[in-house]
XYZ file of C-alpha atoms in Angstrom:
497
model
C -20.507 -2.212 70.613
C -20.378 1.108 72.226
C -19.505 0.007 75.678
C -16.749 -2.322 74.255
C -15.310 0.739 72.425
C -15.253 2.743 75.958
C -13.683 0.147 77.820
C -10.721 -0.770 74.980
C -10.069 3.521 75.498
C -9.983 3.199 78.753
C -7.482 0.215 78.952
C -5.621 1.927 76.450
C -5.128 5.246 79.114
C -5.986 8.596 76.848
C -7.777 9.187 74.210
C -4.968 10.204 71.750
C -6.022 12.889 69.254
C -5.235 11.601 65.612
C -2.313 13.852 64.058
C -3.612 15.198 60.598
C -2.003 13.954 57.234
C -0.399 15.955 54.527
C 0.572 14.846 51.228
C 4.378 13.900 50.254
C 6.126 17.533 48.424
C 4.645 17.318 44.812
C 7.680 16.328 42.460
C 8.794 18.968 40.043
C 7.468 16.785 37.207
C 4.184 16.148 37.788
C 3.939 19.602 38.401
C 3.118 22.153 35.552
C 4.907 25.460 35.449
C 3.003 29.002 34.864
C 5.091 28.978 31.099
C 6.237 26.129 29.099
C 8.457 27.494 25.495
C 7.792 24.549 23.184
C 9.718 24.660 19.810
C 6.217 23.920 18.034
C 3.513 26.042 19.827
C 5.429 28.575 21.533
C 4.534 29.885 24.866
C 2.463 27.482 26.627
C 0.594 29.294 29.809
C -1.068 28.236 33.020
C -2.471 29.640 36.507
C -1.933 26.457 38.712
C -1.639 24.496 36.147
C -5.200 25.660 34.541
C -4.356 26.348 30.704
C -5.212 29.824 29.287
C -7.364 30.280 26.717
C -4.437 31.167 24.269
C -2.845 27.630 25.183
C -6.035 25.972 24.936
C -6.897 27.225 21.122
C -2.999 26.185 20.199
C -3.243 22.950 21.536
C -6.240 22.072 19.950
C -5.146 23.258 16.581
C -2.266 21.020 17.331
C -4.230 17.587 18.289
C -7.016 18.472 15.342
C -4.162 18.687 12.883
C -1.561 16.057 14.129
C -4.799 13.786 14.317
C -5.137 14.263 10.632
C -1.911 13.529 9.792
C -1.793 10.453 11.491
C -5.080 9.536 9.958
C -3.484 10.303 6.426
C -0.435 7.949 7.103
C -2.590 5.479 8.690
C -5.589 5.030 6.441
C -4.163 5.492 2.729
C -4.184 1.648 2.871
C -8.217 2.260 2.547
C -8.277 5.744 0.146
C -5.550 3.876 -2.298
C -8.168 0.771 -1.970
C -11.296 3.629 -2.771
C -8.983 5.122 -5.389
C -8.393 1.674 -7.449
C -11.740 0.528 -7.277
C -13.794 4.010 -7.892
C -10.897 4.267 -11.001
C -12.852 1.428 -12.771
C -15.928 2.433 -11.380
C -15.402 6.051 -13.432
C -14.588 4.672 -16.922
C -17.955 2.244 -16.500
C -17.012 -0.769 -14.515
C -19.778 -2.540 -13.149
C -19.221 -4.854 -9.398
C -19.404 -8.340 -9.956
C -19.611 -7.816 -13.981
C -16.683 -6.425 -15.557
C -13.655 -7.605 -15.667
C -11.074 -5.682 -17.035
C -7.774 -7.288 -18.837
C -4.752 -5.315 -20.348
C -4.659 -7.291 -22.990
C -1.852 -5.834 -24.504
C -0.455 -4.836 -21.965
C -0.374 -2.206 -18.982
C 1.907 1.045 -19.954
C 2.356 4.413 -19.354
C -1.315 5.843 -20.495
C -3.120 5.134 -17.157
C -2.256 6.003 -13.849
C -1.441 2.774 -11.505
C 1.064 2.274 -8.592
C 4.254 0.639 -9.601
C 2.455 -1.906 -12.110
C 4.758 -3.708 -14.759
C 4.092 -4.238 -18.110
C 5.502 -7.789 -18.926
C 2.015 -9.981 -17.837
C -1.526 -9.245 -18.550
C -3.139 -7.949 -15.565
C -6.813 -8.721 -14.656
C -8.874 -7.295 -12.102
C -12.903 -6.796 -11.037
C -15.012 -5.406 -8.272
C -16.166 -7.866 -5.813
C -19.416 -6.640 -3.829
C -21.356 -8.420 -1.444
C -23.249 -5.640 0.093
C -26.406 -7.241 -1.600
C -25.252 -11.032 -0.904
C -22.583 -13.557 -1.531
C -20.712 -13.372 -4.763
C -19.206 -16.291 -6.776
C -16.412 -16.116 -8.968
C -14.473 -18.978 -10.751
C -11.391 -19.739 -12.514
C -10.528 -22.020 -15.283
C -7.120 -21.261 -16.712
C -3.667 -21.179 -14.096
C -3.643 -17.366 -12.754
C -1.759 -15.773 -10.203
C -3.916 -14.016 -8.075
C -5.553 -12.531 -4.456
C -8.412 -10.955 -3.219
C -8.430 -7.608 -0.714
C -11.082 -6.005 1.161
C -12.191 -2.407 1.238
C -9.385 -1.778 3.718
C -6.881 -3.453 1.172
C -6.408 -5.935 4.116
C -5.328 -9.192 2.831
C -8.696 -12.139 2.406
C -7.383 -14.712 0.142
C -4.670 -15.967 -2.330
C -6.762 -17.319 -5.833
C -5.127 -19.460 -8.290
C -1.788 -21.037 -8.001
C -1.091 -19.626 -4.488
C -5.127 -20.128 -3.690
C -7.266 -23.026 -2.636
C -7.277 -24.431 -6.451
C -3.659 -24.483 -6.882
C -3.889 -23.229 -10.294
C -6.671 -25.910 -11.214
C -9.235 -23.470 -11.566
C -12.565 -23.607 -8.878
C -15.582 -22.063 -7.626
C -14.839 -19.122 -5.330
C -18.109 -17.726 -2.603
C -17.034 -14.668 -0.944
C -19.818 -14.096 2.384
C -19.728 -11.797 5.106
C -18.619 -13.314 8.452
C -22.300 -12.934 9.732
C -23.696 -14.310 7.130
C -26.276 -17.306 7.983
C -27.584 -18.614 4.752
C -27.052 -21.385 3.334
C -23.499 -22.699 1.837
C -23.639 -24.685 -1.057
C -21.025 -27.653 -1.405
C -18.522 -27.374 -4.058
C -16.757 -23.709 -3.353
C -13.841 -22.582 -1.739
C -15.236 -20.126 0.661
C -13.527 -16.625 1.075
C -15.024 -14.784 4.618
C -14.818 -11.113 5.410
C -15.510 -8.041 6.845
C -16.318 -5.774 3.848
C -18.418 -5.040 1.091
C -15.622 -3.883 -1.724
C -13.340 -5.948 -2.758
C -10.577 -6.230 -5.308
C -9.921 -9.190 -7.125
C -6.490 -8.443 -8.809
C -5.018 -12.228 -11.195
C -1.878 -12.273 -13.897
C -2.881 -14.007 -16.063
C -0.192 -17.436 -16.784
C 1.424 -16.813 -20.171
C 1.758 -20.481 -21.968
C 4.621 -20.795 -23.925
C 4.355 -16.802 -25.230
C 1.421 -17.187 -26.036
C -0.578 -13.960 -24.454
C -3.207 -13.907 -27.044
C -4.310 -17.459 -26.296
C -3.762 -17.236 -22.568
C -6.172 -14.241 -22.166
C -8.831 -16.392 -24.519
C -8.881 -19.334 -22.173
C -9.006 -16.903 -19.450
C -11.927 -15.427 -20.819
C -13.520 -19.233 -21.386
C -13.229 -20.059 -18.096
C -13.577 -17.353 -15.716
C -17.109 -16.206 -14.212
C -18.102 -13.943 -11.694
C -21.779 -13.307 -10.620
C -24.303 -13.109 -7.407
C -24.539 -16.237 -5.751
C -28.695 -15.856 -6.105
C -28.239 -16.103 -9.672
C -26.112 -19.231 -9.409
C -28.844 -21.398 -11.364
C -28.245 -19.140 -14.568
C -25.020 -16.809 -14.082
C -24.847 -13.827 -16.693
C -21.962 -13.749 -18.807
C -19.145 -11.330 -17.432
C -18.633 -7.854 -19.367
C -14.747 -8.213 -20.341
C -12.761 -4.311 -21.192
C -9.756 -4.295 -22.624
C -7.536 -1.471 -20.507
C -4.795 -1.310 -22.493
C -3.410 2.075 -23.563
C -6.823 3.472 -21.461
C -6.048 6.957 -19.831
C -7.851 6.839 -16.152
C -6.499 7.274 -12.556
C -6.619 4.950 -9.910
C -4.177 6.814 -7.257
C -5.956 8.563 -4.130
C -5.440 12.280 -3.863
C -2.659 14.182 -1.331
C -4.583 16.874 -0.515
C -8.257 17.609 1.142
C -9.783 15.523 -0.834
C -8.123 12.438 0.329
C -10.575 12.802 3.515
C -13.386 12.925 1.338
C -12.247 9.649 -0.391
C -12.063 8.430 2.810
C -15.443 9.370 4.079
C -16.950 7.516 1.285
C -15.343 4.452 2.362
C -16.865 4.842 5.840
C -20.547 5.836 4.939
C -20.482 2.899 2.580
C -19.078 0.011 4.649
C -20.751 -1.886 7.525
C -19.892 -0.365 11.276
C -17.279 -2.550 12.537
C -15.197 -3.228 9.998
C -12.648 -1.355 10.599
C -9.598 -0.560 12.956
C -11.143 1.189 15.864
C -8.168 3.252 16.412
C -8.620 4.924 12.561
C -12.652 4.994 12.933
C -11.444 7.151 15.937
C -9.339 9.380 14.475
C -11.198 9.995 11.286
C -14.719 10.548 14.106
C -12.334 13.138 15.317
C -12.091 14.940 12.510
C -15.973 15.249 11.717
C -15.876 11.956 9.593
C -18.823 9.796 11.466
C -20.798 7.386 9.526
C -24.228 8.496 8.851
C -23.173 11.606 9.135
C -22.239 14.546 6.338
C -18.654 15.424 5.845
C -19.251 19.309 6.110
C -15.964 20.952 7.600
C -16.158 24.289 8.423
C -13.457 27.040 7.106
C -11.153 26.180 10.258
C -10.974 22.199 9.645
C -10.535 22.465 5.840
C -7.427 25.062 6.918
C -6.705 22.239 8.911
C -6.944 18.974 6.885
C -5.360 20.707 4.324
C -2.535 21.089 5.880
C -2.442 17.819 7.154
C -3.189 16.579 4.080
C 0.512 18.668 2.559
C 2.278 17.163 5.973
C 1.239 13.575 5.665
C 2.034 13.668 1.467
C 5.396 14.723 3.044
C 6.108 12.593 5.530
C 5.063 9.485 2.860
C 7.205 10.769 0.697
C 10.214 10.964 3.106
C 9.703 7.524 4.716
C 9.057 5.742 0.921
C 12.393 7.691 -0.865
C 14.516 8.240 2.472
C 13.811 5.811 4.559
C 15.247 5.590 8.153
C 14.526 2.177 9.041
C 17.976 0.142 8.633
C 16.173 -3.147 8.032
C 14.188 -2.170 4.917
C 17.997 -2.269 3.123
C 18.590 -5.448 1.749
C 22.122 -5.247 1.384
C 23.356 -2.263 4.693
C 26.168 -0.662 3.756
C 26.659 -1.819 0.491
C 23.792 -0.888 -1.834
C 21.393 1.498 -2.163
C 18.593 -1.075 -3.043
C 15.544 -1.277 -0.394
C 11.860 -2.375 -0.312
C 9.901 -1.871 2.739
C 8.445 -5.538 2.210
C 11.978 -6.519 3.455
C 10.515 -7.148 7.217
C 9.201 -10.235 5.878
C 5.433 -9.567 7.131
C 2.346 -8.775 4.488
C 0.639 -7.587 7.875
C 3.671 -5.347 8.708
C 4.422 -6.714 12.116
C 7.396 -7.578 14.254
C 7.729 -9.069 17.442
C 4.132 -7.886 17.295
C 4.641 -4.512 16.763
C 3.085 -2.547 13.989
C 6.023 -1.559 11.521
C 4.351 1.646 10.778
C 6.648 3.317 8.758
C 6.982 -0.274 6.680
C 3.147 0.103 6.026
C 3.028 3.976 4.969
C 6.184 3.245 2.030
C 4.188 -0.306 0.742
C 0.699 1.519 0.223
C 2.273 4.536 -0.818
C 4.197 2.772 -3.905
C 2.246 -0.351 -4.807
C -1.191 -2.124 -4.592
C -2.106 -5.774 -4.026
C -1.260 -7.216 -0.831
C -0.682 -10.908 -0.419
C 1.771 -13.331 1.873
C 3.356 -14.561 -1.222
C 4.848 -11.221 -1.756
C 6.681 -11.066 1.914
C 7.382 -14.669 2.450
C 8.356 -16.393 -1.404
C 10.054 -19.709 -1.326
C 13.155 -20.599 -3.750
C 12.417 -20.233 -7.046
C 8.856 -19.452 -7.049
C 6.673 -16.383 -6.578
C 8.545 -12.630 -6.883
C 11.012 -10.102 -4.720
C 10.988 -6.594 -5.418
C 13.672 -3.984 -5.001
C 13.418 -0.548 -4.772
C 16.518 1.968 -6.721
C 15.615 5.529 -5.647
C 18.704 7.305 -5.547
C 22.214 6.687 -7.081
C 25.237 5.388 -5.313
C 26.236 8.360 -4.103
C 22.487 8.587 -2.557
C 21.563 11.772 -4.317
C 18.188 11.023 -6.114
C 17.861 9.664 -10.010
C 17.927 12.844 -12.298
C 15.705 11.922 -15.659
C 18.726 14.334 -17.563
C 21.403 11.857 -16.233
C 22.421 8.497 -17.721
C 23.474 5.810 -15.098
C 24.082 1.898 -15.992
C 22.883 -0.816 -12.966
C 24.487 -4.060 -13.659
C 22.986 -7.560 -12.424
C 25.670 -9.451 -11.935
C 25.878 -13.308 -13.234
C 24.316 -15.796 -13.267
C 21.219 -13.895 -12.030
C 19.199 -15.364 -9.672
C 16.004 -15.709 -11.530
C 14.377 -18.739 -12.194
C 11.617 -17.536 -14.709
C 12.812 -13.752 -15.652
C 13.364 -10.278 -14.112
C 12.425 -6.631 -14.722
C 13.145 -3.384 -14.254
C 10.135 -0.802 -14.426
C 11.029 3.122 -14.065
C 8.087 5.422 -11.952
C 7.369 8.782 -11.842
C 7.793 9.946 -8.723
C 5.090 12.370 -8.315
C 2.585 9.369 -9.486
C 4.216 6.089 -8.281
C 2.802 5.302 -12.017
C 4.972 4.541 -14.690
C 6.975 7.118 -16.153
C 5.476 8.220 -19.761
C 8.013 8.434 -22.113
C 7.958 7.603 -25.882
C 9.373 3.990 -24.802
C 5.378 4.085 -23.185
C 6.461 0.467 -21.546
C 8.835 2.507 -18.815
C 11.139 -0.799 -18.630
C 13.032 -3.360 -19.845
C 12.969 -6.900 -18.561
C 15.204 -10.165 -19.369
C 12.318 -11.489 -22.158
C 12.907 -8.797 -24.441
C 14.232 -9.784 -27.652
C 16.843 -6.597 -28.344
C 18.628 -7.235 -24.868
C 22.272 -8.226 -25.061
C 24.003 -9.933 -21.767
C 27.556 -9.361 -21.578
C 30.020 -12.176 -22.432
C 29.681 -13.391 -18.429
C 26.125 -13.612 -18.918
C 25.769 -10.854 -16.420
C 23.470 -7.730 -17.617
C 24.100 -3.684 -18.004
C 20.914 -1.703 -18.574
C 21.187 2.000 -18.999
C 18.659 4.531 -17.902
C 18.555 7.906 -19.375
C 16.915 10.271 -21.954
C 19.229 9.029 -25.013
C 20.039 5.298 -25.646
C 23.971 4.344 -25.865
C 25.358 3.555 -29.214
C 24.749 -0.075 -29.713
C 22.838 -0.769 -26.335
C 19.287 0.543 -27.386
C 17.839 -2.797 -26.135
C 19.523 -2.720 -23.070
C 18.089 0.966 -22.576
C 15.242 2.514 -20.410
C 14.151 6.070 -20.920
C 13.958 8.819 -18.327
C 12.578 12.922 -19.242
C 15.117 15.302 -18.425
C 13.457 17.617 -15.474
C 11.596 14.115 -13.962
C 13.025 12.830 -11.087
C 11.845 8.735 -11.165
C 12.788 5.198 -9.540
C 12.981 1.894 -10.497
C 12.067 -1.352 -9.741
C 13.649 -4.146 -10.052
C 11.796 -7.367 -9.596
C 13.143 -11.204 -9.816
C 10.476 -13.792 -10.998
C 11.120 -17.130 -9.674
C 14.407 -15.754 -7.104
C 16.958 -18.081 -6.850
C 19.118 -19.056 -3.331
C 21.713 -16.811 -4.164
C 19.018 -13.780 -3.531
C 17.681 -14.943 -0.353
C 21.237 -15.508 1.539
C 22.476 -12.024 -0.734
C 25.513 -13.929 -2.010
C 23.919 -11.958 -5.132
C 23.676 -7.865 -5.230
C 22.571 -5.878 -7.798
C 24.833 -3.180 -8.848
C 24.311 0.522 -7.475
C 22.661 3.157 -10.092
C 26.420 4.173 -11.364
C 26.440 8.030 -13.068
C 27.717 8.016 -16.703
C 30.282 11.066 -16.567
């Protein structure tokens, strides 16, 4: 090989000394200049492009705290999950045991996103940390099942597997290996907490008897005590003061550190196991910030309350307004998606307004077909846009004939709670059942909202507190064509001079 080398140089004539190579002129922007002014940090410093110290320490305060923000905005989902279930678990709830009903009805006393008061509500803790879990249904409810995550698992009831029928229900992990028994609707996932949340179906106005065949047929108990199930522990919530809303300051990452210790590694989001490792949030691992990240979370925690708040009662996004240009009325289900998705993008700002206002999360919410299921419409400012004022009274009028098949609602929130708004009405609403309202002669309807009810139209009146600020709800049970092609729109929150 070596002589074949010397004779291909010497055909070739001279050696020819290789000419040494230099790098193309560095652009301008990948460089890094000496000084950077940023609007957030300041004066950003470098020696060739090496930070200082000074830079270093603000950037890391700025990654440690926008970190925490984003984990805020991007894990309530799971702290408004922790918050509902520990609730119940606080006032004595038992998993897979009690089963709480409002049995007559949910109002102002306890503190629950945007609930309504015109069903009976029924809800227990489903935990299979120990094993699979069995519950079944006999009477027609209206119902779903979320994980620990509130990620959707399974529609129960008339949307579910038994179509209102009533059937047996196993919930398993998705490793689990034993042995399936014939005869259940299975229900797979990823956590141990669950929330089973049903409405119970009111038979001809009859609630009393509704919630006593509920309470005939419906069972919930470890699978490994199948062969003799316990009776379930039923509470009656009603007019029950207890909170089941996650916190807005530090200790929102300690309700979310209990959610992490407790469930099994892996099920969750990567990216938010990431994030909340970043912050000193590790399972197996105490939660122990120093004086620095409690400075920190804390203000993340104030930041991320604020930026919720903006994106639920000012929202930017143009498609969560159902009716552009127009009304006022929004809901930041309007994309259509339970999973918040489009074009399969995460509609992040869609997600941060639904689990910031509401709980239970189903595809019959997002996708209802004519007639059946519900839509829900959110009235946060009047039609002027400047937010409701509990000292002002405004009329909304649904115009006729209203698109709603079974009946519709309107149910006023605190905004500081998302709960509704305690006043001496204690129901916070008013809804197309109630025996006092009056329709106009077009069959269309005016309700008023404000401290003091109109001469003549107390039935058609809501109360507000002067000095609360509050919005409304308005929900249609059963929504008609008209509502899904918007040849219907309800009227704008209109300011009684």
């Amino acid at each position: 090989m070596k002589t074949t080398i010397l004779t291909l140089t010497a055909l070739s004539g001279a050696i020819i000394a290789a000419e040494p190579e230099f790098k193309a002129d560095v652009p301008d922007s990948v460089k890094t200049p000496d000084s950077v002014e940023t609007s957030l940090l300041g004066e950003l410093k470098f020696t060739d492009g090496f930070p200082s110290d000074e830079t270093v320490e603000k950037t890391y305060d700025f990654l440690d705290t926008s970190r925490a923000v984003e984990l805020f905005l991007n894990a309530m989902p799971t702290t408004s999950m922790y918050a509902m279930l520990n609730g119940h678990a606080e006032i004595g709830f038992k998993a897979n045991r009690t089963v709480g009903i409002t049995e007559q009805l949910m109002n102002a006393r306890s503190l629950w996103l945007t609930p309504q008061t015109t069903t009976p509500y029924v809800h227990t803790e489903v935990d299979i940390k120990d094993g699979p879990v069995v519950f079944e249904t006999g009477s027609p409810v209206l119902g779903l099942l979320n994980d620990a995550y509130f990620r959707y698992v399974a529609d129960v009831g008339v949307p579910g597997a038994d179509k209102g029928k009533g059937g047996k229900y196993l919930v398993v992990g998705e490793d689990y290996e034993g042995d399936i028994p014939d005869g259940y609707f299975v229900l797979k996932t990823k956590t141990y907490r669950h929330w089973l949340l049903m409405r119970v179906v009111v038979k001809d106005g009859d609630v009393e008897g509704s919630i006593a065949a509920f309470k005939k047929g419906f069972k919930i108990y470890p699978l490994s005590e199948a062969a003799n199930p316990p009776a379930p522990e039923f509470v009656n919530l009603s007019n029950k003061k207890y909170n089941t809303v996650h916190a807005n300051d530090f200790s929102y990452f300690e309700e979310l550190d209990a959610v992490i210790q407790y469930e099994p590694v892996g099920s969750y989001d990567p990216e938010i196991v990431g994030l909340a490792a970043s912050i000193g949030i590790v399972k197996g691992q105490a939660f122990e910030p120093n004086a620095r990240w409690k400075k920190i979370l804390t203000e993340a925690a104030a930041i991320g309350n604020a930026s919720s708040r903006a994106i639920l009662f000012r929202p930017r996004n143009k498609v969560v307004y159902f009716y552009p240009g127009k009304r006022q009325w929004y809901s930041p289900l309007a994309g259509g998606s339970h999973e918040f998705l489009k074009e399969g993008a995460r509609m992040l700002d869609d997600r941060i307004a639904f689990h910031y206002y509401a709980t239970g999360i189903t595809p019959a919410m997002t996708t209802p077909k004519v007639g059946t299921g519900s839509v829900y419409e959110i009235g946060s400012v009047d039609k002027n846009g400047d937010p409701l004022d509990g000292g002002k009274t405004y009329t909304v009028t649904l115009p006729a004939p209203i698109p709603a098949a079974n009946f519709w609602s309107f149910m006023v929130y605190d905004n500081h709670t998302r709960s509704i708004l305690e006043t001496d009405q204690v129901t916070g609403g008013v809804d197309s059942n109630s025996p006092k309202l009056k329709l106009n002669e077009d069959k269309s309807a005016t309700v008023y909202f404000g401290p003091k009810p109109p001469e003549g139209k107390e039935g058609n009146w809501v109360q507000t507190m002067p000095g609360k600020g509050y919005n409304v709800l308005l929900r249609l049970y059963g929504p008609e064509q008209a509502w899904f092609d918007k040849t219907w729109m309800p009227g704008d929150f209109e300011p009684v001079e």
